[in-house]
PDB file of C-alpha atoms in Angstrom:
ATOM      1  CA  UNK A 242    -114.859 -39.630 -85.092  1.00 58.00           C
ATOM      2  CA  UNK A 243    -114.230 -35.640 -84.543  1.00 57.00           C
ATOM      3  CA  UNK A 244    -110.274 -36.752 -85.676  1.00 61.00           C
ATOM      4  CA  UNK A 245    -112.810 -38.407 -89.418  1.00 69.00           C
ATOM      5  CA  UNK A 246    -114.448 -35.680 -89.475  1.00 79.00           C
ATOM      6  CA  UNK A 247    -111.567 -33.089 -89.389  1.00 79.00           C
ATOM      7  CA  UNK A 248    -109.879 -34.999 -92.592  1.00 79.00           C
ATOM      8  CA  UNK A 249    -113.091 -35.727 -94.176  1.00 83.00           C
ATOM      9  CA  UNK A 250    -113.023 -31.480 -94.507  1.00 85.00           C
ATOM     10  CA  UNK A 251    -110.137 -31.181 -95.359  1.00 82.00           C
ATOM     11  CA  UNK A 252    -110.732 -33.363 -98.227  1.00 85.00           C
ATOM     12  CA  UNK A 253    -113.762 -31.843 -99.191  1.00 90.00           C
ATOM     13  CA  UNK A 254    -111.691 -28.499 -99.841  1.00 89.00           C
ATOM     14  CA  UNK A 255    -109.192 -29.501-102.623  1.00 87.00           C
ATOM     15  CA  UNK A 256    -111.803 -31.420-103.884  1.00 90.00           C
ATOM     16  CA  UNK A 257    -114.261 -28.577-104.248  1.00 91.00           C
ATOM     17  CA  UNK A 258    -111.324 -26.488-105.895  1.00 87.00           C
ATOM     18  CA  UNK A 259    -110.433 -29.244-108.148  1.00 87.00           C
ATOM     19  CA  UNK A 260    -114.098 -28.691-110.341  1.00 90.00           C
ATOM     20  CA  UNK A 261    -114.204 -24.509-109.907  1.00 88.00           C
ATOM     21  CA  UNK A 262    -111.086 -25.585-111.927  1.00 85.00           C
ATOM     22  CA  UNK A 263    -112.235 -27.856-114.163  1.00 85.00           C
ATOM     23  CA  UNK A 264    -114.878 -24.492-115.051  1.00 85.00           C
ATOM     24  CA  UNK A 265    -113.114 -21.850-115.184  1.00 86.00           C
ATOM     25  CA  UNK A 266    -108.694 -22.468-115.074  1.00 81.00           C
ATOM     26  CA  UNK A 267    -108.151 -19.098-113.552  1.00 82.00           C
ATOM     27  CA  UNK A 268    -109.457 -20.735-109.383  1.00 80.00           C
ATOM     28  CA  UNK A 269    -106.052 -22.075-109.587  1.00 78.00           C
ATOM     29  CA  UNK A 270    -103.259 -19.561-108.340  1.00 79.00           C
ATOM     30  CA  UNK A 271    -100.707 -21.425-110.144  1.00 74.00           C
ATOM     31  CA  UNK A 272    -102.527 -20.902-113.406  1.00 74.00           C
ATOM     32  CA  UNK A 273    -103.017 -17.261-112.528  1.00 79.00           C
ATOM     33  CA  UNK A 274     -99.772 -16.754-111.526  1.00 78.00           C
ATOM     34  CA  UNK A 275     -99.016 -18.612-115.285  1.00 73.00           C
ATOM     35  CA  UNK A 276    -101.268 -16.285-116.955  1.00 72.00           C
ATOM     36  CA  UNK A 277    -100.400 -12.822-114.885  1.00 78.00           C
ATOM     37  CA  UNK A 278     -96.735 -13.540-116.211  1.00 74.00           C
ATOM     38  CA  UNK A 279     -97.819 -13.577-119.812  1.00 74.00           C
ATOM     39  CA  UNK A 280    -100.845 -12.370-120.226  1.00 77.00           C
ATOM     40  CA  UNK A 281    -100.753 -12.613-123.827  1.00 74.00           C
ATOM     41  CA  UNK A 282     -99.632 -16.173-123.857  1.00 71.00           C
ATOM     42  CA  UNK A 283    -102.350 -19.377-124.030  1.00 74.00           C
ATOM     43  CA  UNK A 284    -102.106 -21.969-121.289  1.00 70.00           C
ATOM     44  CA  UNK A 285    -100.204 -25.400-121.927  1.00 69.00           C
ATOM     45  CA  UNK A 286    -102.099 -27.943-123.344  1.00 71.00           C
ATOM     46  CA  UNK A 287    -103.327 -30.300-120.971  1.00 76.00           C
ATOM     47  CA  UNK A 288    -102.272 -27.998-117.691  1.00 77.00           C
ATOM     48  CA  UNK A 289    -106.358 -27.514-116.927  1.00 80.00           C
ATOM     49  CA  UNK A 290    -106.925 -30.758-116.100  1.00 82.00           C
ATOM     50  CA  UNK A 291    -103.604 -31.579-114.639  1.00 80.00           C
ATOM     51  CA  UNK A 292    -104.599 -29.442-111.822  1.00 81.00           C
ATOM     52  CA  UNK A 293    -108.189 -30.451-111.413  1.00 85.00           C
ATOM     53  CA  UNK A 294    -106.543 -34.013-111.254  1.00 83.00           C
ATOM     54  CA  UNK A 295    -103.648 -32.315-108.456  1.00 81.00           C
ATOM     55  CA  UNK A 296    -106.616 -31.120-106.475  1.00 85.00           C
ATOM     56  CA  UNK A 297    -108.772 -33.674-106.909  1.00 88.00           C
ATOM     57  CA  UNK A 298    -106.296 -36.115-105.633  1.00 84.00           C
ATOM     58  CA  UNK A 299    -105.317 -34.034-102.301  1.00 84.00           C
ATOM     59  CA  UNK A 300    -108.422 -34.446-101.532  1.00 87.00           C
ATOM     60  CA  UNK A 301    -109.301 -37.558-101.839  1.00 87.00           C
ATOM     61  CA  UNK A 302    -105.920 -38.090-100.235  1.00 85.00           C
ATOM     62  CA  UNK A 303    -107.179 -36.732 -96.985  1.00 84.00           C
ATOM     63  CA  UNK A 304    -109.979 -38.236 -96.927  1.00 85.00           C
ATOM     64  CA  UNK A 305    -108.339 -42.150 -97.103  1.00 83.00           C
ATOM     65  CA  UNK A 306    -106.570 -40.572 -94.132  1.00 81.00           C
ATOM     66  CA  UNK A 307    -109.242 -39.815 -91.931  1.00 79.00           C
ATOM     67  CA  UNK A 308    -111.074 -43.583 -93.092  1.00 81.00           C
ATOM     68  CA  UNK A 309    -108.351 -45.462 -92.905  1.00 75.00           C
ATOM     69  CA  UNK A 310    -107.272 -44.104 -89.337  1.00 72.00           C
ATOM     70  CA  UNK A 311    -111.336 -44.529 -88.338  1.00 70.00           C
ATOM     71  CA  UNK A 312    -111.506 -47.730 -89.532  1.00 69.00           C
ATOM     72  CA  UNK A 313    -107.919 -49.497 -88.616  1.00 62.00           C
ATOM     73  CA  UNK A 314    -107.721 -47.042 -85.375  1.00 61.00           C
ATOM     74  CA  UNK A 315    -104.340 -46.284 -87.529  1.00 63.00           C
ATOM     75  CA  UNK A 316    -102.181 -43.169 -86.682  1.00 62.00           C
ATOM     76  CA  UNK A 317    -102.556 -41.058 -89.718  1.00 69.00           C
ATOM     77  CA  UNK A 318     -99.443 -39.541 -89.401  1.00 66.00           C
ATOM     78  CA  UNK A 319     -98.161 -43.247 -91.176  1.00 65.00           C
ATOM     79  CA  UNK A 320    -101.349 -43.263 -93.570  1.00 71.00           C
ATOM     80  CA  UNK A 321    -100.649 -39.795 -95.419  1.00 71.00           C
ATOM     81  CA  UNK A 322     -96.459 -40.131 -95.289  1.00 67.00           C
ATOM     82  CA  UNK A 323     -97.751 -43.648 -97.458  1.00 71.00           C
ATOM     83  CA  UNK A 324    -100.285 -42.461 -99.084  1.00 73.00           C
ATOM     84  CA  UNK A 325     -97.768 -39.142-100.077  1.00 72.00           C
ATOM     85  CA  UNK A 326     -95.784 -41.293-101.595  1.00 70.00           C
ATOM     86  CA  UNK A 327     -98.775 -43.157-103.700  1.00 72.00           C
ATOM     87  CA  UNK A 328     -99.936 -39.568-105.057  1.00 73.00           C
ATOM     88  CA  UNK A 329     -96.431 -38.141-105.652  1.00 70.00           C
ATOM     89  CA  UNK A 330     -96.701 -41.260-108.235  1.00 70.00           C
ATOM     90  CA  UNK A 331     -99.896 -40.920-109.594  1.00 71.00           C
ATOM     91  CA  UNK A 332     -99.448 -36.941-110.539  1.00 69.00           C
ATOM     92  CA  UNK A 333     -96.327 -37.682-111.566  1.00 71.00           C
ATOM     93  CA  UNK A 334     -97.839 -39.731-114.091  1.00 72.00           C
ATOM     94  CA  UNK A 335    -100.751 -37.481-114.414  1.00 69.00           C
ATOM     95  CA  UNK A 336     -98.649 -34.703-115.790  1.00 69.00           C
ATOM     96  CA  UNK A 337     -96.948 -37.218-118.230  1.00 70.00           C
ATOM     97  CA  UNK A 338     -99.914 -38.201-120.231  1.00 69.00           C
ATOM     98  CA  UNK A 339    -101.854 -35.278-119.911  1.00 65.00           C
ATOM     99  CA  UNK A 340     -99.388 -32.965-121.012  1.00 64.00           C
ATOM    100  CA  UNK A 341     -96.552 -35.099-122.268  1.00 66.00           C
ATOM    101  CA  UNK A 342     -94.621 -33.468-119.853  1.00 62.00           C
ATOM    102  CA  UNK A 343     -92.058 -35.267-117.232  1.00 60.00           C
ATOM    103  CA  UNK A 344     -92.446 -33.365-113.814  1.00 60.00           C
ATOM    104  CA  UNK A 345     -89.411 -33.141-111.213  1.00 65.00           C
ATOM    105  CA  UNK A 346     -91.531 -32.028-108.044  1.00 64.00           C
ATOM    106  CA  UNK A 347     -93.718 -34.753-107.577  1.00 60.00           C
ATOM    107  CA  UNK A 348     -90.593 -37.702-107.480  1.00 62.00           C
ATOM    108  CA  UNK A 349     -88.873 -35.247-105.501  1.00 70.00           C
ATOM    109  CA  UNK A 350     -91.967 -35.533-102.876  1.00 68.00           C
ATOM    110  CA  UNK A 351     -91.651 -38.816-103.301  1.00 65.00           C
ATOM    111  CA  UNK A 352     -88.892 -39.586-102.331  1.00 71.00           C
ATOM    112  CA  UNK A 353     -89.049 -37.017 -99.005  1.00 73.00           C
ATOM    113  CA  UNK A 354     -92.256 -38.843 -98.127  1.00 69.00           C
ATOM    114  CA  UNK A 355     -89.877 -42.281 -98.168  1.00 70.00           C
ATOM    115  CA  UNK A 356     -86.864 -40.946 -96.501  1.00 76.00           C
ATOM    116  CA  UNK A 357     -88.844 -39.198 -93.520  1.00 74.00           C
ATOM    117  CA  UNK A 358     -91.101 -42.098 -93.266  1.00 68.00           C
ATOM    118  CA  UNK A 359     -88.294 -44.563 -92.698  1.00 73.00           C
ATOM    119  CA  UNK A 360     -86.408 -42.042 -90.338  1.00 76.00           C
ATOM    120  CA  UNK A 361     -89.481 -41.786 -88.614  1.00 70.00           C
ATOM    121  CA  UNK A 362     -90.060 -45.550 -88.070  1.00 67.00           C
ATOM    122  CA  UNK A 363     -86.147 -45.927 -87.524  1.00 71.00           C
ATOM    123  CA  UNK A 364     -86.284 -43.501 -84.511  1.00 70.00           C
ATOM    124  CA  UNK A 365     -89.323 -44.695 -83.128  1.00 66.00           C
ATOM    125  CA  UNK A 366     -87.849 -48.531 -83.553  1.00 66.00           C
ATOM    126  CA  UNK A 367     -84.851 -47.268 -81.771  1.00 68.00           C
ATOM    127  CA  UNK A 368     -86.509 -45.301 -79.376  1.00 66.00           C
ATOM    128  CA  UNK A 369     -88.612 -48.231 -78.161  1.00 79.00           C
ATOM    129  CA  UNK A 370     -87.758 -50.207 -75.084  1.00 86.00           C
ATOM    130  CA  UNK A 371     -89.210 -51.788 -72.204  1.00 90.00           C
ATOM    131  CA  UNK A 372     -87.557 -50.992 -68.875  1.00 90.00           C
ATOM    132  CA  UNK A 373     -87.498 -52.750 -65.495  1.00 90.00           C
ATOM    133  CA  UNK A 374     -87.083 -49.773 -63.316  1.00 91.00           C
ATOM    134  CA  UNK A 375     -86.605 -49.792 -59.463  1.00 90.00           C
ATOM    135  CA  UNK A 376     -90.179 -48.819 -58.875  1.00 91.00           C
ATOM    136  CA  UNK A 377     -92.648 -48.877 -61.958  1.00 93.00           C
ATOM    137  CA  UNK A 378     -92.243 -50.963 -65.899  1.00 92.00           C
ATOM    138  CA  UNK A 379     -91.877 -48.121 -68.241  1.00 91.00           C
ATOM    139  CA  UNK A 380     -92.518 -48.370 -71.498  1.00 88.00           C
ATOM    140  CA  UNK A 381     -90.795 -46.457 -74.323  1.00 87.00           C
ATOM    141  CA  UNK A 382     -91.785 -45.006 -77.233  1.00 82.00           C
ATOM    142  CA  UNK A 383     -95.095 -44.583 -79.430  1.00 78.00           C
ATOM    143  CA  UNK A 384     -98.332 -45.475 -77.321  1.00 83.00           C
ATOM    144  CA  UNK A 385     -95.584 -46.229 -74.766  1.00 84.00           C
ATOM    145  CA  UNK A 386     -96.882 -46.238 -70.796  1.00 87.00           C
ATOM    146  CA  UNK A 387     -94.893 -46.538 -67.095  1.00 90.00           C
ATOM    147  CA  UNK A 388     -97.096 -48.581 -64.083  1.00 92.00           C
ATOM    148  CA  UNK A 389     -95.388 -49.001 -61.006  1.00 93.00           C
ATOM    149  CA  UNK A 390     -95.227 -53.245 -59.858  1.00 93.00           C
ATOM    150  CA  UNK A 391     -98.310 -52.878 -57.763  1.00 93.00           C
ATOM    151  CA  UNK A 392    -100.641 -52.345 -60.990  1.00 93.00           C
ATOM    152  CA  UNK A 393     -99.472 -55.471 -62.291  1.00 94.00           C
ATOM    153  CA  UNK A 394    -102.026 -58.615 -60.944  1.00 94.00           C
ATOM    154  CA  UNK A 395    -100.316 -61.820 -62.678  1.00 94.00           C
ATOM    155  CA  UNK A 396     -97.880 -61.950 -65.507  1.00 94.00           C
ATOM    156  CA  UNK A 397     -97.527 -64.871 -67.655  1.00 94.00           C
ATOM    157  CA  UNK A 398     -94.748 -65.929 -69.972  1.00 93.00           C
ATOM    158  CA  UNK A 399     -96.312 -67.240 -73.512  1.00 94.00           C
ATOM    159  CA  UNK A 400     -94.863 -68.241 -76.533  1.00 93.00           C
ATOM    160  CA  UNK A 401     -98.310 -67.483 -79.054  1.00 92.00           C
ATOM    161  CA  UNK A 402    -100.441 -64.930 -79.046  1.00 91.00           C
ATOM    162  CA  UNK A 403    -104.422 -64.327 -78.943  1.00 91.00           C
ATOM    163  CA  UNK A 404    -106.304 -63.345 -82.290  1.00 88.00           C
ATOM    164  CA  UNK A 405    -106.879 -59.811 -83.331  1.00 85.00           C
ATOM    165  CA  UNK A 406    -109.879 -58.559 -84.545  1.00 81.00           C
ATOM    166  CA  UNK A 407    -108.774 -55.290 -85.397  1.00 77.00           C
ATOM    167  CA  UNK A 408    -106.561 -52.512 -84.012  1.00 77.00           C
ATOM    168  CA  UNK A 409    -108.350 -49.690 -82.667  1.00 78.00           C
ATOM    169  CA  UNK A 410    -105.950 -47.335 -81.910  1.00 78.00           C
ATOM    170  CA  UNK A 411    -102.277 -48.003 -82.842  1.00 78.00           C
ATOM    171  CA  UNK A 412    -100.781 -50.453 -85.590  1.00 76.00           C
ATOM    172  CA  UNK A 413     -99.013 -53.869 -87.047  1.00 76.00           C
ATOM    173  CA  UNK A 414     -95.649 -53.327 -89.002  1.00 71.00           C
ATOM    174  CA  UNK A 415     -94.274 -56.629 -90.282  1.00 66.00           C
ATOM    175  CA  UNK A 416     -95.029 -58.476 -86.895  1.00 68.00           C
ATOM    176  CA  UNK A 417     -94.716 -55.456 -84.802  1.00 77.00           C
ATOM    177  CA  UNK A 418     -97.681 -54.074 -82.504  1.00 84.00           C
ATOM    178  CA  UNK A 419     -98.018 -51.084 -80.812  1.00 85.00           C
ATOM    179  CA  UNK A 420    -101.310 -49.369 -79.368  1.00 86.00           C
ATOM    180  CA  UNK A 421    -104.869 -50.644 -78.424  1.00 87.00           C
ATOM    181  CA  UNK A 422    -106.232 -53.881 -80.585  1.00 88.00           C
ATOM    182  CA  UNK A 423    -109.729 -55.606 -80.028  1.00 87.00           C
ATOM    183  CA  UNK A 424    -109.147 -59.136 -79.240  1.00 90.00           C
ATOM    184  CA  UNK A 425    -111.009 -62.225 -81.067  1.00 88.00           C
ATOM    185  CA  UNK A 426    -112.970 -62.297 -78.000  1.00 90.00           C
ATOM    186  CA  UNK A 427    -114.219 -59.131 -77.583  1.00 89.00           C
ATOM    187  CA  UNK A 428    -111.510 -58.101 -74.723  1.00 92.00           C
ATOM    188  CA  UNK A 429    -109.493 -55.050 -75.583  1.00 92.00           C
ATOM    189  CA  UNK A 430    -105.408 -55.582 -75.156  1.00 94.00           C
ATOM    190  CA  UNK A 431    -102.327 -53.336 -75.644  1.00 93.00           C
ATOM    191  CA  UNK A 432     -99.762 -54.334 -77.076  1.00 93.00           C
ATOM    192  CA  UNK A 433     -95.981 -53.275 -76.849  1.00 91.00           C
ATOM    193  CA  UNK A 434     -94.227 -55.793 -79.311  1.00 91.00           C
ATOM    194  CA  UNK A 435     -91.047 -54.953 -79.806  1.00 88.00           C
ATOM    195  CA  UNK A 436     -89.753 -58.035 -81.307  1.00 87.00           C
ATOM    196  CA  UNK A 437     -91.426 -60.787 -83.749  1.00 86.00           C
ATOM    197  CA  UNK A 438     -90.322 -63.749 -82.033  1.00 90.00           C
ATOM    198  CA  UNK A 439     -91.428 -64.979 -78.689  1.00 91.00           C
ATOM    199  CA  UNK A 440     -91.630 -65.472 -75.837  1.00 94.00           C
ATOM    200  CA  UNK A 441     -94.322 -62.479 -74.862  1.00 95.00           C
ATOM    201  CA  UNK A 442     -95.226 -61.754 -71.200  1.00 95.00           C
ATOM    202  CA  UNK A 443     -99.030 -61.550 -71.016  1.00 95.00           C
ATOM    203  CA  UNK A 444     -99.729 -59.196 -68.308  1.00 94.00           C
ATOM    204  CA  UNK A 445    -103.062 -58.577 -66.392  1.00 95.00           C
ATOM    205  CA  UNK A 446    -102.895 -55.355 -64.784  1.00 94.00           C
ATOM    206  CA  UNK A 447    -105.167 -52.475 -63.434  1.00 92.00           C
ATOM    207  CA  UNK A 448    -105.576 -50.925 -66.668  1.00 90.00           C
ATOM    208  CA  UNK A 449    -106.280 -54.783 -68.854  1.00 92.00           C
ATOM    209  CA  UNK A 450    -104.476 -56.799 -70.752  1.00 95.00           C
ATOM    210  CA  UNK A 451    -100.751 -55.467 -71.843  1.00 95.00           C
ATOM    211  CA  UNK A 452     -98.904 -57.931 -74.366  1.00 95.00           C
ATOM    212  CA  UNK A 453     -95.283 -56.556 -74.357  1.00 94.00           C
ATOM    213  CA  UNK A 454     -91.204 -57.968 -74.922  1.00 94.00           C
ATOM    214  CA  UNK A 455     -88.362 -56.649 -75.832  1.00 92.00           C
ATOM    215  CA  UNK A 456     -86.129 -57.033 -79.440  1.00 88.00           C
ATOM    216  CA  UNK A 457     -85.049 -60.486 -79.426  1.00 91.00           C
ATOM    217  CA  UNK A 458     -85.544 -63.353 -77.328  1.00 94.00           C
ATOM    218  CA  UNK A 459     -82.737 -62.732 -75.649  1.00 95.00           C
ATOM    219  CA  UNK A 460     -83.841 -59.502 -74.239  1.00 93.00           C
ATOM    220  CA  UNK A 461     -87.330 -60.901 -73.458  1.00 94.00           C
ATOM    221  CA  UNK A 462     -85.566 -63.431 -71.215  1.00 93.00           C
ATOM    222  CA  UNK A 463     -83.264 -61.315 -69.679  1.00 94.00           C
ATOM    223  CA  UNK A 464     -86.823 -58.783 -68.961  1.00 94.00           C
ATOM    224  CA  UNK A 465     -88.376 -62.214 -67.130  1.00 93.00           C
ATOM    225  CA  UNK A 466     -85.764 -62.182 -65.114  1.00 92.00           C
ATOM    226  CA  UNK A 467     -85.512 -58.868 -64.344  1.00 93.00           C
ATOM    227  CA  UNK A 468     -89.688 -59.032 -63.601  1.00 92.00           C
ATOM    228  CA  UNK A 469     -89.083 -62.009 -61.195  1.00 91.00           C
ATOM    229  CA  UNK A 470     -86.916 -59.829 -58.873  1.00 90.00           C
ATOM    230  CA  UNK A 471     -89.950 -57.084 -58.533  1.00 91.00           C
ATOM    231  CA  UNK A 472     -92.605 -58.794 -58.976  1.00 92.00           C
ATOM    232  CA  UNK A 473     -91.896 -62.640 -57.453  1.00 88.00           C
ATOM    233  CA  UNK A 474     -94.862 -64.490 -57.911  1.00 88.00           C
ATOM    234  CA  UNK A 475     -96.819 -62.401 -59.329  1.00 90.00           C
ATOM    235  CA  UNK A 476     -94.692 -64.487 -62.106  1.00 86.00           C
ATOM    236  CA  UNK A 477     -97.269 -67.305 -62.378  1.00 84.00           C
ATOM    237  CA  UNK A 478     -96.599 -69.978 -64.569  1.00 75.00           C
ATOM    238  CA  UNK A 479     -92.058 -70.036 -64.178  1.00 58.00           C
TER     239      UNK A 479
END
């Protein structure tokens, strides 16, 4: 809830600024600079309306990030990057429609946001792994954890996942799931799914239900064998 309030506050500031600019264009720092450079020149037609739209979209962007993150428990970084791409194209269209000009910076920002999002997701996926160490099971990457084998009560190998009601804190992208989810039966579970195909390990631990797998079924099969050596008869359905 605190995060939602912060994003709403940051969203309200540019929205307030938008309506200031709508009444008085000199409330925009960019327009003041433009006027200072050419005091006798008229402002380009539509520029005031464009900056009104600019501030408005920025405020809505921040508020949507907070609301979506709060409702779906998603990481706001990914939401902001995705919405920045949409906002960049929206501003491009706005300036083109309002001023008849084709601005380059929204396209540049959108392109950079796309590249940054792809890079973050790639490195996050690349750095995610499940490793059976000597004393602990290490789940590395975003929303990762590490636990001793004594903390594991039992492990089931399953070919299907429980039905999910919503995401509390995490994300689900193209079948990859990470973070804490509320299940249909009302219980919570943590997911560290690095691959889209079964099998999955359904782990009952002192920290709650955890579902994990590796990036391929073959790698998950190897993890099963590694865990059998560490926890023995706690692998209950093999």
